[in-house]
Tab-separated table of C-alpha atoms in Angstrom:
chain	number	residue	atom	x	y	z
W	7	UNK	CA	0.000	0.000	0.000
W	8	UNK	CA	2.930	2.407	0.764
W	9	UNK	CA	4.004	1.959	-2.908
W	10	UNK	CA	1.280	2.357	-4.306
W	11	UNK	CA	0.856	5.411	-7.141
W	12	UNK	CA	-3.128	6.102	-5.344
W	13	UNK	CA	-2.992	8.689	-3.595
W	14	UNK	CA	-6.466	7.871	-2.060
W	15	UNK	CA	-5.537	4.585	-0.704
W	16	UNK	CA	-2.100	5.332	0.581
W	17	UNK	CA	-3.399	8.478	2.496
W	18	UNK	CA	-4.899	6.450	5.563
W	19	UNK	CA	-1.539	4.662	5.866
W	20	UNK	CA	0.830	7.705	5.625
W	21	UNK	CA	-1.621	9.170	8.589
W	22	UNK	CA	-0.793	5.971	10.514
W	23	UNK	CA	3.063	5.827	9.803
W	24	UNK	CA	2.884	9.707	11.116
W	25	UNK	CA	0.682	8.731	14.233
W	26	UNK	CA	3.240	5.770	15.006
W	27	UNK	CA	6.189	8.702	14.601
W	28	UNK	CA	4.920	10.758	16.423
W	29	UNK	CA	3.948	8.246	19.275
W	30	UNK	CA	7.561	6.900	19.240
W	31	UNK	CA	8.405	10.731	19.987
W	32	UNK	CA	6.216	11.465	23.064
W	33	UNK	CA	7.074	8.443	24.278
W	34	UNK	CA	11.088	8.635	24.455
W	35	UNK	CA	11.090	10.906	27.304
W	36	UNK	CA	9.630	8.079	28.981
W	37	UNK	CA	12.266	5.407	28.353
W	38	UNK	CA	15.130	6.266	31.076
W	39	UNK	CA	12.217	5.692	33.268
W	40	UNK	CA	11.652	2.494	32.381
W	41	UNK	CA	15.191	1.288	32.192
W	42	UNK	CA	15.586	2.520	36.086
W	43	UNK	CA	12.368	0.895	37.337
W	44	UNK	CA	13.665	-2.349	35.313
W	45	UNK	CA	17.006	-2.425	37.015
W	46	UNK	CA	15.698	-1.220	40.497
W	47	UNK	CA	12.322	-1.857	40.791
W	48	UNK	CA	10.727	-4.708	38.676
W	49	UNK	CA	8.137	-6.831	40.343
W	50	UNK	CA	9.243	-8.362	43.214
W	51	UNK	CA	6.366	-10.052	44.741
W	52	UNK	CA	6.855	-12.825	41.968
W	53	UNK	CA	8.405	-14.945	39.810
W	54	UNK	CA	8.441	-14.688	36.125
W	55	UNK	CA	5.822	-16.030	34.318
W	56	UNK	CA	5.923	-18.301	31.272
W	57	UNK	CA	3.589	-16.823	28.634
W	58	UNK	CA	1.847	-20.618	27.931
W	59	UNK	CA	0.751	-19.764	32.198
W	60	UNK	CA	0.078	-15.967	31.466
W	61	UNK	CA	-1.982	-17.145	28.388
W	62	UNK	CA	-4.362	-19.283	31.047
W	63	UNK	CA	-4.234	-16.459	33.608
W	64	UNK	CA	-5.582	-14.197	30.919
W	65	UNK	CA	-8.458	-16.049	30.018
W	66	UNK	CA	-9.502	-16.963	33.633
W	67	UNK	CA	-9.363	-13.357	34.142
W	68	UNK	CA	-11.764	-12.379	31.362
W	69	UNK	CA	-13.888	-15.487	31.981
W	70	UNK	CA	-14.583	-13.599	35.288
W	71	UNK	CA	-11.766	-14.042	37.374
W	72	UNK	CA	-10.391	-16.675	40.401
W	73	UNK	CA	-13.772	-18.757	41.362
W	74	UNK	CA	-14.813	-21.914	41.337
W	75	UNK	CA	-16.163	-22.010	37.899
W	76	UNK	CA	-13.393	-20.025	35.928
W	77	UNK	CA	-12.062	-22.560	34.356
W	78	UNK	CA	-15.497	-23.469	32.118
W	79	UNK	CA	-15.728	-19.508	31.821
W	80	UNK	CA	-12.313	-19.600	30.750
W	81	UNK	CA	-12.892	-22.702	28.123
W	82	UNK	CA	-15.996	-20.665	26.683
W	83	UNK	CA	-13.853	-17.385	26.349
W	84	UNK	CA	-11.193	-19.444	24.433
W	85	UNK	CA	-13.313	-21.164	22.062
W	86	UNK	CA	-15.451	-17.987	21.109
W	87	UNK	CA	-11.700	-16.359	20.511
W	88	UNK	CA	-10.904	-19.620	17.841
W	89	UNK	CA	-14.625	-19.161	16.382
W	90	UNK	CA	-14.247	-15.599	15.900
W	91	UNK	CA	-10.867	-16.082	13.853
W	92	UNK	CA	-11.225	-19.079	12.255
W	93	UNK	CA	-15.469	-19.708	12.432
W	94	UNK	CA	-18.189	-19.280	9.887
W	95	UNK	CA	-21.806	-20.272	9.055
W	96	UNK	CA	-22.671	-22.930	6.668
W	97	UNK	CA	-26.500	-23.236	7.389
W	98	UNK	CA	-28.583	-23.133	10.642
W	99	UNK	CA	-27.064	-26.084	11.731
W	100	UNK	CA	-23.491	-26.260	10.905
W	101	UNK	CA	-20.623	-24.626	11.742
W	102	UNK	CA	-16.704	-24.783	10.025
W	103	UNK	CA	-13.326	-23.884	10.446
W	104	UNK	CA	-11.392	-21.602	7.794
W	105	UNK	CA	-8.078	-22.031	8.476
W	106	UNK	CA	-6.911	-19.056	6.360
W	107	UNK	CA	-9.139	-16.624	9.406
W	108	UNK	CA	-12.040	-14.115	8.775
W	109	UNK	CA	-10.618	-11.600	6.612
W	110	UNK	CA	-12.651	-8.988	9.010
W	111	UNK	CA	-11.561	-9.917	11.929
W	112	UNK	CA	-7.587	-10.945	10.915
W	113	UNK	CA	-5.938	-7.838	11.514
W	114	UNK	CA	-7.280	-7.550	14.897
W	115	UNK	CA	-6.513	-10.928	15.894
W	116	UNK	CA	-2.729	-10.658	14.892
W	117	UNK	CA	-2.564	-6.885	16.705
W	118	UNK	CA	-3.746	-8.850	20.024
W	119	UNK	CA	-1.800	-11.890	19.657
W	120	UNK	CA	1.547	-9.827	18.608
W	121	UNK	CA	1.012	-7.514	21.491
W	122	UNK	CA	0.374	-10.635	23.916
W	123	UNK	CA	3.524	-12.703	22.945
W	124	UNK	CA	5.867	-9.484	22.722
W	125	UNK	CA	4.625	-8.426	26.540
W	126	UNK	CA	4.669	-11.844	28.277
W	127	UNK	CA	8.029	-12.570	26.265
W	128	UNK	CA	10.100	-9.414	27.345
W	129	UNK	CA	8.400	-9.705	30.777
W	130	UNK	CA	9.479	-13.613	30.858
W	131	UNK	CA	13.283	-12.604	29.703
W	132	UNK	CA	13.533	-9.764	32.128
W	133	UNK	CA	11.885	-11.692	35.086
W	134	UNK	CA	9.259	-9.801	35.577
W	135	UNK	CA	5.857	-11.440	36.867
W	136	UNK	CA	2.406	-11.362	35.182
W	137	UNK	CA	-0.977	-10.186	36.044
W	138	UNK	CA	-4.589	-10.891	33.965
W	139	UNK	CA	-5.047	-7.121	34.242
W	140	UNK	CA	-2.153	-6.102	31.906
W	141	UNK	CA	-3.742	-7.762	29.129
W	142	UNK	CA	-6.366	-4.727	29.268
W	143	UNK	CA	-4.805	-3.145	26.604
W	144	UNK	CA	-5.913	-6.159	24.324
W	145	UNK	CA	-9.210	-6.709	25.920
W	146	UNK	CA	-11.262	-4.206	23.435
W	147	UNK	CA	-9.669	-6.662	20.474
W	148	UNK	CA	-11.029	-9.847	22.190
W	149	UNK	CA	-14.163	-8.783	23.371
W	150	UNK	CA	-14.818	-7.769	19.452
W	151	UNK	CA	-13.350	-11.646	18.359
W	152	UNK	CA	-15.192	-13.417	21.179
W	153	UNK	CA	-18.709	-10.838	19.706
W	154	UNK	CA	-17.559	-12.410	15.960
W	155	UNK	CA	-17.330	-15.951	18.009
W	156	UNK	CA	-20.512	-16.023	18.850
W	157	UNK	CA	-22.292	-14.849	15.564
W	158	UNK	CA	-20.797	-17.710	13.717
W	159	UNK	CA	-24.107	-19.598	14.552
W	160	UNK	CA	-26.487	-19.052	11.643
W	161	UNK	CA	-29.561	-20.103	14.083
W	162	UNK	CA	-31.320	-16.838	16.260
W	163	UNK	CA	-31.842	-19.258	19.255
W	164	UNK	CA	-28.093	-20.888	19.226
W	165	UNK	CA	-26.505	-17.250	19.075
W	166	UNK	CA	-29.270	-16.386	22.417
W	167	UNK	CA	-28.075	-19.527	24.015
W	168	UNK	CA	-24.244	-18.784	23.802
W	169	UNK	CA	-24.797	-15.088	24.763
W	170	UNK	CA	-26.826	-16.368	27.756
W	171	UNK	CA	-24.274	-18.870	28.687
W	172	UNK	CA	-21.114	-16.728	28.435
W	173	UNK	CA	-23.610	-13.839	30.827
W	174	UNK	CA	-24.330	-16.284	33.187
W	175	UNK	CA	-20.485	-16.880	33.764
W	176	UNK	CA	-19.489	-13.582	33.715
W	177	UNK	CA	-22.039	-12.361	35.953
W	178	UNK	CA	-20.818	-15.247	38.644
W	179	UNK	CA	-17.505	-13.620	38.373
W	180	UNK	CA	-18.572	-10.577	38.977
W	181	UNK	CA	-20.719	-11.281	41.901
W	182	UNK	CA	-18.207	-12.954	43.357
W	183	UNK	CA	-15.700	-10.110	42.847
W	184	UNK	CA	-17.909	-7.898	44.704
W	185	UNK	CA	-18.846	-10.276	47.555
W	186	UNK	CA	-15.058	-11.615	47.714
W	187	UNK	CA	-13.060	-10.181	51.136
W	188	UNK	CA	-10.089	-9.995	48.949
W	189	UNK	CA	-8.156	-8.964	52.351
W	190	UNK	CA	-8.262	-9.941	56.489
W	191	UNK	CA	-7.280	-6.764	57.450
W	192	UNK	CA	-10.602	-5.060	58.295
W	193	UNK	CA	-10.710	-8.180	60.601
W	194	UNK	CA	-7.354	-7.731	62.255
W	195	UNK	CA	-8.208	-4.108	62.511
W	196	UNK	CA	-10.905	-4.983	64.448
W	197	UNK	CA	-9.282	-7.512	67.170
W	198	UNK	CA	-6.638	-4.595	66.972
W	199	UNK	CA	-9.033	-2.270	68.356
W	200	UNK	CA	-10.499	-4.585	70.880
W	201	UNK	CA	-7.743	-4.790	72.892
W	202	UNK	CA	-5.351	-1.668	71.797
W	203	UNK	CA	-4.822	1.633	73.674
W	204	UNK	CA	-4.291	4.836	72.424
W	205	UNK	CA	-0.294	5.261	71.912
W	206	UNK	CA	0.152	1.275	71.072
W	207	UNK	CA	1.877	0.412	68.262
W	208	UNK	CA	1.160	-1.659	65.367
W	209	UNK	CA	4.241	-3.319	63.333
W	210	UNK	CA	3.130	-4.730	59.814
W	211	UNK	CA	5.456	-6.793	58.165
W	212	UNK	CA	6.270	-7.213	55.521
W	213	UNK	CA	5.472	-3.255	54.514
W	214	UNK	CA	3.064	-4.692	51.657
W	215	UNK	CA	0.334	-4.801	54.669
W	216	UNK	CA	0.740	-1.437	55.471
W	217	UNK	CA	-1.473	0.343	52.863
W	218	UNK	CA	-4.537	-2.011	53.273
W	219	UNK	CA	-4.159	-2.036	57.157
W	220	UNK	CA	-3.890	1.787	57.601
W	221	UNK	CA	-7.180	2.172	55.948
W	222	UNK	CA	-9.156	-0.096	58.457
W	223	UNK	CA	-7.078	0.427	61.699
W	224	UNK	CA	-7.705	2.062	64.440
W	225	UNK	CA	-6.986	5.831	64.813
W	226	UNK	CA	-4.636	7.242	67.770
W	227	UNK	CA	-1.923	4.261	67.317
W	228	UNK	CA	1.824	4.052	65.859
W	229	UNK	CA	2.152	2.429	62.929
W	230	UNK	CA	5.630	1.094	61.824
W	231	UNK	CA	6.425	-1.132	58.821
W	232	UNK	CA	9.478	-3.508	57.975
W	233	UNK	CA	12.040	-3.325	57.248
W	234	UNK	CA	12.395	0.825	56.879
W	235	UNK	CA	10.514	1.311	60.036
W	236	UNK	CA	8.049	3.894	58.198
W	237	UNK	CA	4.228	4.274	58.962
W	238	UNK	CA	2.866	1.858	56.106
W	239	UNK	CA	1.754	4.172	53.914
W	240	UNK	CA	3.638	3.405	50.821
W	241	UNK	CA	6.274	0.575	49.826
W	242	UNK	CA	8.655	2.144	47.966
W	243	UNK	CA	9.838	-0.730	45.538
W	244	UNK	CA	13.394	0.631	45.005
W	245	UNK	CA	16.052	-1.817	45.186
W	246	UNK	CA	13.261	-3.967	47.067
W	247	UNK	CA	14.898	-7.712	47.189
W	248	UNK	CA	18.090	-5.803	48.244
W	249	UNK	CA	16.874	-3.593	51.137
W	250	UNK	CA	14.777	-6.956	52.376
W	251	UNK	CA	17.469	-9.660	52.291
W	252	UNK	CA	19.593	-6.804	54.194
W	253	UNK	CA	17.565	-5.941	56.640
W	254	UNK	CA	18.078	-6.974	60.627
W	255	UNK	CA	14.746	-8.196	62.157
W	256	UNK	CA	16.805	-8.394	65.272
W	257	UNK	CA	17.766	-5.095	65.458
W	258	UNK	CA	14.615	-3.954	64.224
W	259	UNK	CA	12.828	-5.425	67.174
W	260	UNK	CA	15.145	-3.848	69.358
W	261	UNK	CA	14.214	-0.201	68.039
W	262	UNK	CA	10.879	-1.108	68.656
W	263	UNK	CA	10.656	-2.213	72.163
W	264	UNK	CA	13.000	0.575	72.638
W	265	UNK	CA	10.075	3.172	71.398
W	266	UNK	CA	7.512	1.126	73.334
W	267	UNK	CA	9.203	1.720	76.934
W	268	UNK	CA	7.669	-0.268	79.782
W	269	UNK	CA	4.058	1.267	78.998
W	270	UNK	CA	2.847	0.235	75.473
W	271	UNK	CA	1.704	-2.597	74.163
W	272	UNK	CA	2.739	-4.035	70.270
W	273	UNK	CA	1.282	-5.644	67.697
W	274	UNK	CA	2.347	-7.216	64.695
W	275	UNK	CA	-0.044	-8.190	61.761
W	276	UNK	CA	2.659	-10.345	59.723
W	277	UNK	CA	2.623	-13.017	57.741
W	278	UNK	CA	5.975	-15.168	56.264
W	279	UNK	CA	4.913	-16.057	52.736
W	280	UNK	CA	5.874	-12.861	51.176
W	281	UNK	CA	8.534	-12.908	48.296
W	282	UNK	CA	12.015	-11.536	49.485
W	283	UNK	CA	10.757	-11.723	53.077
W	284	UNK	CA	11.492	-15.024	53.428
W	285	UNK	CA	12.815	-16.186	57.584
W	286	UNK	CA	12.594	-12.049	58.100
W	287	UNK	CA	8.973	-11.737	59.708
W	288	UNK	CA	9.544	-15.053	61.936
W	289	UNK	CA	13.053	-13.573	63.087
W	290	UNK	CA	11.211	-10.331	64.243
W	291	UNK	CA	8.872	-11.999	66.156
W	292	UNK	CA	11.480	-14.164	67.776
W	293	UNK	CA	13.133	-11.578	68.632
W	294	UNK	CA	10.020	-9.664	69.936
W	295	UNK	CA	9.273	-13.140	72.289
W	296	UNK	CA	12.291	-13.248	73.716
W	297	UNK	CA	11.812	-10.323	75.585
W	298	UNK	CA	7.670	-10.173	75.793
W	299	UNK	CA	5.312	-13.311	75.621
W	300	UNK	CA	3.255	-13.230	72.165
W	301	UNK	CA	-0.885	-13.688	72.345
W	302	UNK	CA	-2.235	-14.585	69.188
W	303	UNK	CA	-5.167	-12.926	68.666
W	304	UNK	CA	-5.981	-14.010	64.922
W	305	UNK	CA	-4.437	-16.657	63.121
W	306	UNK	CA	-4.181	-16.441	59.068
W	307	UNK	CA	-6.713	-17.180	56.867
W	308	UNK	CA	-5.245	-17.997	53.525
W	309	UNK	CA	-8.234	-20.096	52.488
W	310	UNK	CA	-10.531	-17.383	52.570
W	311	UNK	CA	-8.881	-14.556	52.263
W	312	UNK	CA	-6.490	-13.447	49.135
W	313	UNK	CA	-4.163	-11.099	51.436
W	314	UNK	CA	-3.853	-12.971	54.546
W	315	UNK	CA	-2.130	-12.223	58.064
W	316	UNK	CA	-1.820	-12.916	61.550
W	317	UNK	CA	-2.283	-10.675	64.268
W	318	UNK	CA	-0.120	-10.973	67.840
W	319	UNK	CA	-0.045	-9.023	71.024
W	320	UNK	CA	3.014	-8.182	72.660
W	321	UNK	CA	1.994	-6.573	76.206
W	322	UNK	CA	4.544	-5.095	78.498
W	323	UNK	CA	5.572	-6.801	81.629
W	324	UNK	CA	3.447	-6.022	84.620
């Protein structure tokens, strides 16, 4: 098309090639960025992902997410994506395969597939983990294929059935996205405040904890996060697996019974299956026995809830 002597056809495509320029310009600025967060930040709360697993992960997601029945959503997903490239109509009845795709719906498919191989494959090589939710920038694409999926059925009532079908799923998901207590904080907040005084302080580790606890925690407390002994607030992901496998949960305990005197009490919602933290959380409270029985005042819940934790009590001798 670029060759070509029409001026009429290759108009749309010189538009593009400038729109892809220009792109490539406003987004340079952004590129030192990227190369610092890739050799400092990255993702450390998991492994790399192989893009066969990130492939399933993505259509579990779309089929409605982590329930009991994603995995049928997740089948129906897939084979409206196959029917959308590949499927036609032959009568009411029957339905083929064209293995040379719908013209109509080629270009699309190849844009989402393309962009799906090149991000799992440079986040595979740079170990850098995977999440359903970064396919969004291809989900417009597939909802259109799975849409072309579906009205490969020549029959009215088929295409209804399907649609119904693929609702029902979805709408499972989504009710159980809403009615999912995705963490056990609000509960740990509340045995917190049960028992807590004002002037107590609260230790999450790891520091992941921190932004979901703060929210549901009681007010008039000291919040403190490991390893960088800040309030919770934020994790700053700089240099994470670094600072973690560094850090001294031994000394950290000691600056905290330090700041707690003979008066206040401590607790520490923690929990040892975090990535980088691994031995740190059980040294702190180790250390933190050693000088003050623990109370356990919530176990973990990992089999209900997605972010899980425990919650102990360190009182002050008497």
């Amino acid at each position: 098309m670029w060759r070509t002597k029409d001026r009429v056809a290759r108009r749309p495509w010189v538009g593009l090639a400038v729109a892809l320029v220009a792109a490539g310009l406003v987004f340079a600025p952004w590129l030192p960025i990227m190369l610092f967060q890739a050799a400092h930040t990255g993702t450390p709360w998991a492994p790399a992902t192989r893009p066969t697993t990130a492939l399933t992960w993505m259509l579990a997601d779309n089929g409605g997410g982590y329930y009991g029945e994603q995995g049928l959503g997740a089948v129906l997903i897939a084979l409206a994506l196959v029917l959308g490239v590949f499927g036609y109509a032959v009568d009411r009845r029957t339905t083929a395969l064209d293995l040379r795709t719908r013209r109509e719906f080629r270009g699309a498919a190849w844009i989402a597939a393309f962009t799906f191989l090149i991000g799992c494959s440079v986040s595979f090589v740079s170990h850098s983990a995977f999440a359903g939710r970064y396919t969004a920038v291809i989900f417009p694409l597939l909802a259109v294929i799975v849409a072309a999926g579906i009205s490969c059925f020549a029959s009215r009532w088929i295409r209804f059935g399907v649609v119904a079908t693929v609702c029902l799923f979805l709408s499972v998901g989504a009710f159980w996205n809403v009615v999912y207590n995705r963490t056990q904080l609000k509960a740990l907040g509340d045995a917190t405040a049960l028992s807590a005084t004002p002037g107590d302080i609260v230790v999450f580790c790891p520091d992941q904890l921190g932004p979901a606890g703060l929210r549901v925690m009681p007010a008039g407390l000291t919040y403190i996060s490991y390893p960088n002994y800040g309030s919770g607030q934020f994790v700053d992901w700089v240099d994470y697996t670094d600072r973690n496998q560094a850090s001294d949960p031994a000394a950290f305990a000691g600056r905290v019974l330090k700041d707690a005197g003979s008066t206040r009490t401590v607790f520490v919602v923690w929990s040892d299956s975090y990535k980088t933290f691994e031995g740190k959380c059980t040294g702190l409270i180790d250390a933190l026995s050693a000088v003050r029985p623990p109370q356990l005042l919530m176990a973990e819940n990992g089999g209900r809830y997605f972010e899980h934790a425990s919650l102990l009590r360190f009182a002050p001798s008497s």
